[in-house]
Coordinates of C-alpha atoms and ligand atoms in Angstrom, one line a residue:
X1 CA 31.8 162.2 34.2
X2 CA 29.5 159.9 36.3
X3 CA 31.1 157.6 38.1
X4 CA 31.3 153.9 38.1
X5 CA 28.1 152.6 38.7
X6 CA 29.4 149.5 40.6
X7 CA 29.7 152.3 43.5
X8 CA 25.8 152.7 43.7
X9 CA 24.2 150.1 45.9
X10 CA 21.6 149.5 43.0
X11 CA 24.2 149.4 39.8
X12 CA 25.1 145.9 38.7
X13 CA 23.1 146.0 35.8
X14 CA 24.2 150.1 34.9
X15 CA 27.1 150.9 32.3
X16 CA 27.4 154.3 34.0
X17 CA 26.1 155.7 37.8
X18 CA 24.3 158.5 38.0
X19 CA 25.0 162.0 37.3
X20 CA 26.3 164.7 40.0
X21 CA 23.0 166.6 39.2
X22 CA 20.7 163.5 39.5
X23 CA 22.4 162.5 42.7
X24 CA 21.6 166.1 44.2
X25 CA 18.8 166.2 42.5
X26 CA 17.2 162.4 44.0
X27 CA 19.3 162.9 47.2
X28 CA 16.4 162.5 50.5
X29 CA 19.2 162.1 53.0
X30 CA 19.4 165.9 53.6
X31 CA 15.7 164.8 55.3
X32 CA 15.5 161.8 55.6
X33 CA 18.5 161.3 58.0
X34 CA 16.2 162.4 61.1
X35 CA 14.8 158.9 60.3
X36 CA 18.0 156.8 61.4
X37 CA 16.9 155.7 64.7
X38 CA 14.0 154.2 63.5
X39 CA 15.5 153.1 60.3
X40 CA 18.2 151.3 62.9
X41 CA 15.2 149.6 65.1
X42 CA 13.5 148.4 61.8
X43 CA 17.5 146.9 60.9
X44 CA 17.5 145.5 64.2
X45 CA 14.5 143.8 64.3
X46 CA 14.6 142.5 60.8
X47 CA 18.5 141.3 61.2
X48 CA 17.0 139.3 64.5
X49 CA 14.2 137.6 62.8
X50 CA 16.7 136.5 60.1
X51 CA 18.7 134.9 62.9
X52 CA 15.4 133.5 64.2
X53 CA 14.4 131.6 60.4
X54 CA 18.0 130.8 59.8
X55 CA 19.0 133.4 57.2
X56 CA 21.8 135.0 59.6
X57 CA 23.9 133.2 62.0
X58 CA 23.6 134.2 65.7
X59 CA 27.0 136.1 65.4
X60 CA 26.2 137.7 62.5
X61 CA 23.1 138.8 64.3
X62 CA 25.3 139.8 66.8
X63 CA 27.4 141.8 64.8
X64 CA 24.9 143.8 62.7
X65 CA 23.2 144.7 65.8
X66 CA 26.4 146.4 67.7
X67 CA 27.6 148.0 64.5
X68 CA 24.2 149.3 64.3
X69 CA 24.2 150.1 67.8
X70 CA 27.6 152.3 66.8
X71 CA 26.4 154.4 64.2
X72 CA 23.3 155.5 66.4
X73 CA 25.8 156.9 68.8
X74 CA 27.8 158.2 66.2
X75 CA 24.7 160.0 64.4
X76 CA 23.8 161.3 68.0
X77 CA 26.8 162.7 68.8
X78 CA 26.8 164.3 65.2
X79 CA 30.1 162.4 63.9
X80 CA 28.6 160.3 61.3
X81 CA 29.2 161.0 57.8
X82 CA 26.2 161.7 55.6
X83 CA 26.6 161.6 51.5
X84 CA 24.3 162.3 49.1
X85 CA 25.5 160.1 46.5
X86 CA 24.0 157.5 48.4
X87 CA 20.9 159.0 48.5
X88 CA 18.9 158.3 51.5
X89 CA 19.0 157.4 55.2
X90 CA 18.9 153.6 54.5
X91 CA 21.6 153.4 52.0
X92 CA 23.8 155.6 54.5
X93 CA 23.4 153.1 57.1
X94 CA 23.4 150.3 54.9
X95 CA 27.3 151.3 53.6
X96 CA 28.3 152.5 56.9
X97 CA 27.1 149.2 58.7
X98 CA 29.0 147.7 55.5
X99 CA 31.8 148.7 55.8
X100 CA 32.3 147.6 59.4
X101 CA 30.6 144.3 59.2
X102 CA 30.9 142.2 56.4
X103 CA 28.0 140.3 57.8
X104 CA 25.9 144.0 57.3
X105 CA 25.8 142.3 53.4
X106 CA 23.1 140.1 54.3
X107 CA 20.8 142.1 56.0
X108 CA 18.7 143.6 52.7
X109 CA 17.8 140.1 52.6
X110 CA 13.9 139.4 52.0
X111 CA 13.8 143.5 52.6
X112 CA 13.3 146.2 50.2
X113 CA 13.5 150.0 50.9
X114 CA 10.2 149.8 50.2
X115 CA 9.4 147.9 53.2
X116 CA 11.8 149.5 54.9
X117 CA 10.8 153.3 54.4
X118 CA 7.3 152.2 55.5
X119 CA 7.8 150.6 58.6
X120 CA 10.4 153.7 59.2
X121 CA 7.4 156.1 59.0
X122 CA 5.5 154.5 60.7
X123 CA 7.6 154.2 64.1
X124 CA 8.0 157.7 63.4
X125 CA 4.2 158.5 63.1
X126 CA 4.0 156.7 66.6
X127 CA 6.7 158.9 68.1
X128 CA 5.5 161.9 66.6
X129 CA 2.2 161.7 67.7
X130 CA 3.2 161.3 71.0
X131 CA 5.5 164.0 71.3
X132 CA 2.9 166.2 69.8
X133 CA -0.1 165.5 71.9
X134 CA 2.3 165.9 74.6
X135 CA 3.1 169.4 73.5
X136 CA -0.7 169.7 73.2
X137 CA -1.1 168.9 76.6
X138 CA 1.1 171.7 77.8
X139 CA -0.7 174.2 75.8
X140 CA -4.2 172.7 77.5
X141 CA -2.2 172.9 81.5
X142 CA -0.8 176.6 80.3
X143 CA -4.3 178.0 79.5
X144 CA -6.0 176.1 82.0
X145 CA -3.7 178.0 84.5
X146 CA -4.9 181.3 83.1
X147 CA -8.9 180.4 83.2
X148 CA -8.3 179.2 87.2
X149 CA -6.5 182.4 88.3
X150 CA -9.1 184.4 86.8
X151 CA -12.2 182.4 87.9
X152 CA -14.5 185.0 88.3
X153 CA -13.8 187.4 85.4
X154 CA -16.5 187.7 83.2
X155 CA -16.0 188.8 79.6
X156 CA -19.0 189.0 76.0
X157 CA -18.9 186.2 74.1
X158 CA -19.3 187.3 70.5
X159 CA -21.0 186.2 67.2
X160 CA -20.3 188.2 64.3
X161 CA -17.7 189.4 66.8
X162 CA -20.8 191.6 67.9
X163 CA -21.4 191.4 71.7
X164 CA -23.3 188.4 72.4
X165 CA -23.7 187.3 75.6
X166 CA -22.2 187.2 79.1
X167 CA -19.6 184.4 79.7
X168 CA -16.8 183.7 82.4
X169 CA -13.4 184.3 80.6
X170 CA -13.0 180.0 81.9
X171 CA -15.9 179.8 79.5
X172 CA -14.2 181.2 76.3
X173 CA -10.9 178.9 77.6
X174 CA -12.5 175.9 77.8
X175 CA -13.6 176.2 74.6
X176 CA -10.2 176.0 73.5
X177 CA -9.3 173.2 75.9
X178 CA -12.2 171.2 73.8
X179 CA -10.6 172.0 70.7
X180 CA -7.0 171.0 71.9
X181 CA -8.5 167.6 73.2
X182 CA -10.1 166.6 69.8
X183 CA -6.3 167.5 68.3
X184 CA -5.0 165.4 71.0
X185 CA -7.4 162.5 70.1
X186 CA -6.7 162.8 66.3
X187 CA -3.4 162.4 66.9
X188 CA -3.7 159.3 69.2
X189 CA -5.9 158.2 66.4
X190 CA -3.5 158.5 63.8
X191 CA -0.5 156.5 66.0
X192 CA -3.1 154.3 66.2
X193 CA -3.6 153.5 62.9
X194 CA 0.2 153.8 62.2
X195 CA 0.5 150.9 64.2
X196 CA 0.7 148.1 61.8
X197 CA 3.8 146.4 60.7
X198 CA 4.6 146.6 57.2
X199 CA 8.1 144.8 57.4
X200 CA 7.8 142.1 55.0
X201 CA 6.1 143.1 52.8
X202 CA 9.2 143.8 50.4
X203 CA 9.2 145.7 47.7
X204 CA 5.6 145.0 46.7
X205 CA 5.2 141.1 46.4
X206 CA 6.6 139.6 49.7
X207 CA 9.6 137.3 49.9
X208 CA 10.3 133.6 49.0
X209 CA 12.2 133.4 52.0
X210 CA 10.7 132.1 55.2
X211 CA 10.4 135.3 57.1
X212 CA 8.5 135.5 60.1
X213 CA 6.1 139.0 60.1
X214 CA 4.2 138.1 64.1
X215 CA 8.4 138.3 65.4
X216 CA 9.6 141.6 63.6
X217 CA 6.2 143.1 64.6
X218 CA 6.7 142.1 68.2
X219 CA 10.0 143.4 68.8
X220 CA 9.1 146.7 67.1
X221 CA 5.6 147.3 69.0
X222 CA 3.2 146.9 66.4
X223 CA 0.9 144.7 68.6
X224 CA -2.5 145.6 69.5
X225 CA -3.5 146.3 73.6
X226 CA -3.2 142.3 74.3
X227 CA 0.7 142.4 73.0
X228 CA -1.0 140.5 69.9
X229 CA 1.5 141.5 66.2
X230 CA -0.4 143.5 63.7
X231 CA 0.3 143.1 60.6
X232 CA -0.2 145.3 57.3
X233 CA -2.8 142.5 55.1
X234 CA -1.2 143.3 51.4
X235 CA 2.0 144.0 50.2
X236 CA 0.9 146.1 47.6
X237 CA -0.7 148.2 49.6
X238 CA 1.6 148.3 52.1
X239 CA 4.1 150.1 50.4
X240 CA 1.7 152.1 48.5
X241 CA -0.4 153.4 51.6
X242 CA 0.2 156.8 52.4
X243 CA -3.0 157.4 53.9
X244 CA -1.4 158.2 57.6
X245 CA 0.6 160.8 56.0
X246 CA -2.5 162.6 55.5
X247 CA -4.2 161.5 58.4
X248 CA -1.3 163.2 60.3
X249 CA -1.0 166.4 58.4
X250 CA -4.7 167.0 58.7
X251 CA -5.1 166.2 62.2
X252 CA -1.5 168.8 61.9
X253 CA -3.9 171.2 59.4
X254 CA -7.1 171.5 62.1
X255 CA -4.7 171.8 64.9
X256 CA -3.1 174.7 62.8
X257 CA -6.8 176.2 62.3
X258 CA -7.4 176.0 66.0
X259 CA -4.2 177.9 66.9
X260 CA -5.1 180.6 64.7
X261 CA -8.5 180.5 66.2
X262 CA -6.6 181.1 69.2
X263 CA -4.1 183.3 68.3
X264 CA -6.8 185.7 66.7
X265 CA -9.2 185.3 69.7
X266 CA -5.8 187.1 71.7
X267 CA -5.0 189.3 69.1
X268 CA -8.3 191.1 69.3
X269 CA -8.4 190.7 73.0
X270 CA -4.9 192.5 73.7
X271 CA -5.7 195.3 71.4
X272 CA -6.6 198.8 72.5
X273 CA -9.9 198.5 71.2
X274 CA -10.6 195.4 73.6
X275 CA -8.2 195.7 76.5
X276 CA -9.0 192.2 78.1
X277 CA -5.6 190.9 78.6
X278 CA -2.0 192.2 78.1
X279 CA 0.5 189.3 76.2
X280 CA 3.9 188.8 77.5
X281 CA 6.7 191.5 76.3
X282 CA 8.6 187.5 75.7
X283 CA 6.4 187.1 73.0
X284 CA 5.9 190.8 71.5
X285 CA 7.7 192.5 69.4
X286 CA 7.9 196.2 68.9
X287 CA 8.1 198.7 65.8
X288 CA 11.0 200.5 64.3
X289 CA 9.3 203.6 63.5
X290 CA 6.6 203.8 66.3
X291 CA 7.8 203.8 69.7
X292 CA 4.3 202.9 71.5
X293 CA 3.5 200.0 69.9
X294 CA 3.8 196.5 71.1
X295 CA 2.7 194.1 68.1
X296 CA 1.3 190.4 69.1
X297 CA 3.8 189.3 66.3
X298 CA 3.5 185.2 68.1
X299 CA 0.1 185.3 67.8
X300 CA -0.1 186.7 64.6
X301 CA 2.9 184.0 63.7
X302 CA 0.4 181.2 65.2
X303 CA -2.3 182.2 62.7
X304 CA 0.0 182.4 59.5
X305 CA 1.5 178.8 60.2
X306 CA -1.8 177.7 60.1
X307 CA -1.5 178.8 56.0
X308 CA 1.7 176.6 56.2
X309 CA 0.1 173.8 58.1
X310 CA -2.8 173.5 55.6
X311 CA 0.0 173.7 52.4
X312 CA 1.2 170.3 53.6
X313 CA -1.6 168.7 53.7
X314 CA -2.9 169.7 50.0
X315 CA 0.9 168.9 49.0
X316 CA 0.4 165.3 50.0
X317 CA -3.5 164.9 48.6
X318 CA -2.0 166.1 45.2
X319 CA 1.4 164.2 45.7
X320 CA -0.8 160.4 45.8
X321 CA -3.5 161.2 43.9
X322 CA -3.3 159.2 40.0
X323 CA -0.3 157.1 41.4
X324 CA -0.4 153.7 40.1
X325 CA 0.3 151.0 42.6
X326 CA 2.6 150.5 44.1
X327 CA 5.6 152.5 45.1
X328 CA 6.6 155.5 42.9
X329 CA 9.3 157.6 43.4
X330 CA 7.3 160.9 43.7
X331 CA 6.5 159.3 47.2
X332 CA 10.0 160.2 48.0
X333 CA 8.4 163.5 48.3
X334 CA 6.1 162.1 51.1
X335 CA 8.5 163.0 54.5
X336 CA 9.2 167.0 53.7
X337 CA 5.2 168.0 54.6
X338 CA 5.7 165.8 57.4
X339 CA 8.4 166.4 58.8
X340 CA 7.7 170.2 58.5
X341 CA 4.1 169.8 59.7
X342 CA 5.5 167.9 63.0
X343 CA 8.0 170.5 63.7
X344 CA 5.9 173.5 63.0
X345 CA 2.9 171.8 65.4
X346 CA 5.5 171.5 67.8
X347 CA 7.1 175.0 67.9
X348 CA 3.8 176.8 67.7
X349 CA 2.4 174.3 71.0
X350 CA 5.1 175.3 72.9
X351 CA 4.8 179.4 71.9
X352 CA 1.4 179.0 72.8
X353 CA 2.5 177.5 76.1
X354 CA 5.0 179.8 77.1
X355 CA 2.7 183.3 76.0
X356 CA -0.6 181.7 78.2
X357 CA 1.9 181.6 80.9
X358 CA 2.8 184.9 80.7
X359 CA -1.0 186.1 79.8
X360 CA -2.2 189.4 82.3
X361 CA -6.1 189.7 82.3
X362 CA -7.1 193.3 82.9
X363 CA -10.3 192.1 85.1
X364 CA -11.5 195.4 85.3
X365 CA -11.6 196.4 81.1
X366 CA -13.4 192.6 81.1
X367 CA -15.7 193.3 83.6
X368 CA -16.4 196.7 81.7
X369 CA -17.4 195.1 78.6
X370 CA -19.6 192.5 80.6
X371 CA -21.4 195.3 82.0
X372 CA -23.1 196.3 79.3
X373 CA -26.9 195.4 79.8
X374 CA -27.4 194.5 76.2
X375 CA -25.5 191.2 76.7
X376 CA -28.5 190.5 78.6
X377 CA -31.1 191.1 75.7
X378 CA -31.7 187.9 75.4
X379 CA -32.4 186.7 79.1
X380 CA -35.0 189.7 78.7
X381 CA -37.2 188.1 76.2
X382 CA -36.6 184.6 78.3
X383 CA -37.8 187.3 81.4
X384 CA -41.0 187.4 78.9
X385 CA -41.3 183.7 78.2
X386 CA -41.6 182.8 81.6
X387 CA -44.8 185.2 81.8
X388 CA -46.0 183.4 78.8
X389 CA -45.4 185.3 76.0
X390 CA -44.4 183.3 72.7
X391 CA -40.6 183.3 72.7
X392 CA -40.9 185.3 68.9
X393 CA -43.1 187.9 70.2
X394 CA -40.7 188.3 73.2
X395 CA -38.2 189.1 71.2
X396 CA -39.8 191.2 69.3
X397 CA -40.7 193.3 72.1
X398 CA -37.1 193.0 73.1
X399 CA -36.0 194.1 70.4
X400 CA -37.8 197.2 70.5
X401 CA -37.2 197.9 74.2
X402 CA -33.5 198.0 72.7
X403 CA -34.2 200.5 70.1
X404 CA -36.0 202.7 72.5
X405 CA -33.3 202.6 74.7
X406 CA -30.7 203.2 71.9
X407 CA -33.0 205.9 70.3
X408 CA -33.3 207.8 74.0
X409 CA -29.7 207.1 74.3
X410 CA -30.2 205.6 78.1
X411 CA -29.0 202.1 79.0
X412 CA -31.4 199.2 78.8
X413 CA -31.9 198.4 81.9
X414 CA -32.2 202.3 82.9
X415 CA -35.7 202.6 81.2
X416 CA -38.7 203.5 82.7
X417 CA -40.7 201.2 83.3
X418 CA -43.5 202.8 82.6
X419 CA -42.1 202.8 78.7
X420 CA -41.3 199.4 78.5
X421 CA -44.6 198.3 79.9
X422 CA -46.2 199.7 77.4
X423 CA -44.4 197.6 74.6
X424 CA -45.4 194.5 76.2
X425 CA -47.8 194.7 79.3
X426 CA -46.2 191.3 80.5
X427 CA -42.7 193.3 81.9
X428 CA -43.9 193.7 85.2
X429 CA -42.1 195.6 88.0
X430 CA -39.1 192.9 88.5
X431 CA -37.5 193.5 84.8
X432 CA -34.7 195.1 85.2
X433 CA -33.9 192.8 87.8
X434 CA -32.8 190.3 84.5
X435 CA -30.0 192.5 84.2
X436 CA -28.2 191.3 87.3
X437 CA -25.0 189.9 85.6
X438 CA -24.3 186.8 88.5
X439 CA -27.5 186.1 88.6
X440 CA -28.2 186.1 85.1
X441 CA -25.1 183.7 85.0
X442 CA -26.5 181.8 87.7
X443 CA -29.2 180.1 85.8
X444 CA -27.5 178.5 83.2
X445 CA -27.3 175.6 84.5
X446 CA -27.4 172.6 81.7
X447 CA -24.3 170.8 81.1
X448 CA -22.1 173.1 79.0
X449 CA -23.5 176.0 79.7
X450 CA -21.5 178.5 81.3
X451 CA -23.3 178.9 84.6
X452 CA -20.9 178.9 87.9
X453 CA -22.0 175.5 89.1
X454 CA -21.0 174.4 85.1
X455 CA -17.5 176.0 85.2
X456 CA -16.8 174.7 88.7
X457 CA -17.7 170.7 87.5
X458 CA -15.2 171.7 83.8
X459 CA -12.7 173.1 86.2
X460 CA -12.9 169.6 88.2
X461 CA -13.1 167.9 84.9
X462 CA -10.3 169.6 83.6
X463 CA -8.3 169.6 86.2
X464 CA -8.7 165.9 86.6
X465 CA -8.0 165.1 82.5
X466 CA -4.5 167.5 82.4
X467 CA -2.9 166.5 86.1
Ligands
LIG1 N1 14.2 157.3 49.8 C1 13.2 156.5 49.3 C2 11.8 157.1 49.6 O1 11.7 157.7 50.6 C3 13.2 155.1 49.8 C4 12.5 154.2 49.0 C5 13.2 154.0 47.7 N2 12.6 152.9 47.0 C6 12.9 152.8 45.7 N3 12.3 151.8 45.1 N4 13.7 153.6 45.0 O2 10.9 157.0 48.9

């Protein structure tokens, strides 16, 4: 039988509480409970600006605030009591607090969970985010490590993964340092916009009590550069808005897509078909039928998050889309993607921080591949421009110097020249000096480009951004 329901925080006006399956089947707190120190600032801050209108006396402040203080230290130290019957991580605290101090029955006043679950997520989102793009930042100070101890290697870049053309392995890692800065910024962007104080806004129509937003906002630090409160503009909305839920699982969802970018870039790289670098035995795993092998099972882990990383996302588009204002309880459902998308993000940063540290280049299977003169194709029919043939009919030519040379089965740069003069008269005697691989480096020289003096100013760049 259900029980009374005077033992629900919500049940004056039910005959019966709620059944054992609806309680485990409504119950958040087995999730929700990693909210608690926030949930406890928010408490805090609220029970002091009570005190500060007049709605709590100065010792009932007093007293809310150490019994709160109390069962933070007991949830740390993992001897608070957590029960599903009362649902979530507010009504835990709220009975606990209760139960303690009588005063603990006034602090719901001009509060709703509403309000409360709001500005809860969003201290979170601000912690989150911070923690993350840390975590970021030691996957950016990991591989940067490995692109200055091999300054010099040169490895193809690919299209089509089809040799492309020459570029310094830094090249190919500072292309992932760029991507791992845009995460980093989304994710500054989303605290950013999660730093507005809902508190206040009650369960979707404000309070008639005299509450004072500017204060709670202040003590919680949702206040602009110039220590100035922001505050959430509608009360509807501001229970409603889950926008920075998506906000952070897609800037969770791309960051996901860029390790598997990653992860994939490494998987090719360390197999035997490549040879470029070895990963760590840490981060390997090997097979329980075939002795040799050594299977790049983190890497291929960091690509298949990226599935689970993407799932979140889509969960929380579908879960708000057709909700009528304001709060529904399908939001409930909000905090799981989150959650999981912060502490997947996390994980995978710091596997990707500990296998770049442990990251051998094989210089001389890289320097193998950059070898081959074909990488230089292009900087043959630039050769060409520069004695003023139309960049298309250099290529052209080009491109049949390249299936002469694959047709007589001699390198490209090993033709006569007789042969290739006479697909374009304009290769004089100096053309197979294109196919001098530092040189050839040497003259890309615009910004970005992956010339030496380009890759010394990213390595000061870099160096100077992730100090
Ligand atoms: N656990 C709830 C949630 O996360 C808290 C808000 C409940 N509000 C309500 N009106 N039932 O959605």
């Amino acid at each position: 039988m259900p029980k009374q329901a005077h033992h629900v925080t919500w049940g004056g006006r039910f005959a019966v509480g709620p059944a054992a399956l609806m309680l485990r089947f409504s119950e958040s707190v087995s999730y929700d409970r990693r909210l608690a120190p926030f949930d406890i600032a928010g408490s805090q801050a609220h029970a002091a600006m009570l005190a500060r209108v007049g709605l709590l006396s100065v010792r009932e402040r007093a007293a809310i605030h150490a019994g709160l203080d109390a069962i933070l230290a007991e949830i740390s130290a993992g001897r608070f009591k957590w029960d599903a019957a009362l649902e979530d991580v507010h009504m835990n605290i709220e009975r606990a607090l209760t139960r303690r101090v009588p005063a603990a029955a006034k602090l719901h006043t001009a509060r709703s969970r509403n309000d409360q679950v709001a500005t809860d997520m969003r201290l979170w989102f601000k912690h989150a985010c911070g923690v993350l793009g840390e975590k970021i930042r030691a996957v950016q100070r990991a591989l940067l490590g490995v692109a200055a101890a091999h300054r010099r290697v040169l490895i193809p870049g690919y299209t089509h993964l089809q040799r492309a053309q020459p570029v310094f392995l830094a090249h190919h890692v500072f292309a992932w340092l760029e991507m791992l800065a845009r995460d980093r910024a989304r994710l500054a962007a989303v605290a950013a916009s999660a730093n507005w104080c809902p508190l206040g806004s009650g369960a979707l129509a404000g309070t008639t009590l005299p509450v004072d937003r500017e204060f709670t906002a202040r003590v919680l630090g949702f206040v602009d550069a110039r220590g100035r409160p922001q505050l959430t503009q509608n009360s509807m909305d501001a229970v409603a808005d889950r926008d920075l839920f998506v906000e952070f699982a897609a800037a969770g969802a791309l960051f996901g897509s860029h390790l598997s970018r990653i992860a994939e870039d490494l998987i090719l790289w360390s197999s035997t078909e490549f040879g470029f670098v070895s990963l760590p035995d840490a981060f390997c795993t090997g097979s329980s039928l075939m002795p040799q092998k050594k299977n790049p099972d983190a890497c291929e882990l960091l690509r298949g998050k990226s599935a689970r990383l993407q799932g979140n996302l889509q969960t929380l588009l579908t879960l708000i889309k057709g909700l009528p204002l304001t709060y529904n309880r399908d939001l409930q459902e909000d905090k799981p993607p989150v959650f999981d998308t912060f502490d997947q993000a996390a994980i995978c940063a710091d596997v990707l921080a500990g296998l770049a540290g442990g990251l051998t280049i094989n210089a001389a299977r890289c320097a193998a591949a950059a070898a081959d003169p074909a990488l230089l194709a292009t900087d043959l029919a630039d050769y060409l421009v520069t004695k003023g043939v139309p960049f298309r009919q250099a290529h052209h030519a080009v491109g049949a110097v390249v299936k002469l040379a694959e047709k007589s089965g001699v390198p490209l740069n090993r033709l006569p020249t007789v042969e290739v003069k006479k697909i374009n008269p304009a290769f004089g005697p100096d053309w197979a000096g294109v196919f001098d691989l530092r040189r050839a480096l040497a003259k890309r020289i615009g910004t970005g480009m992956p010339g030496p003096t380009q890759i010394a100013r990213q390595f000061a760049r870099w160096n100077k951004a992730l100090k």
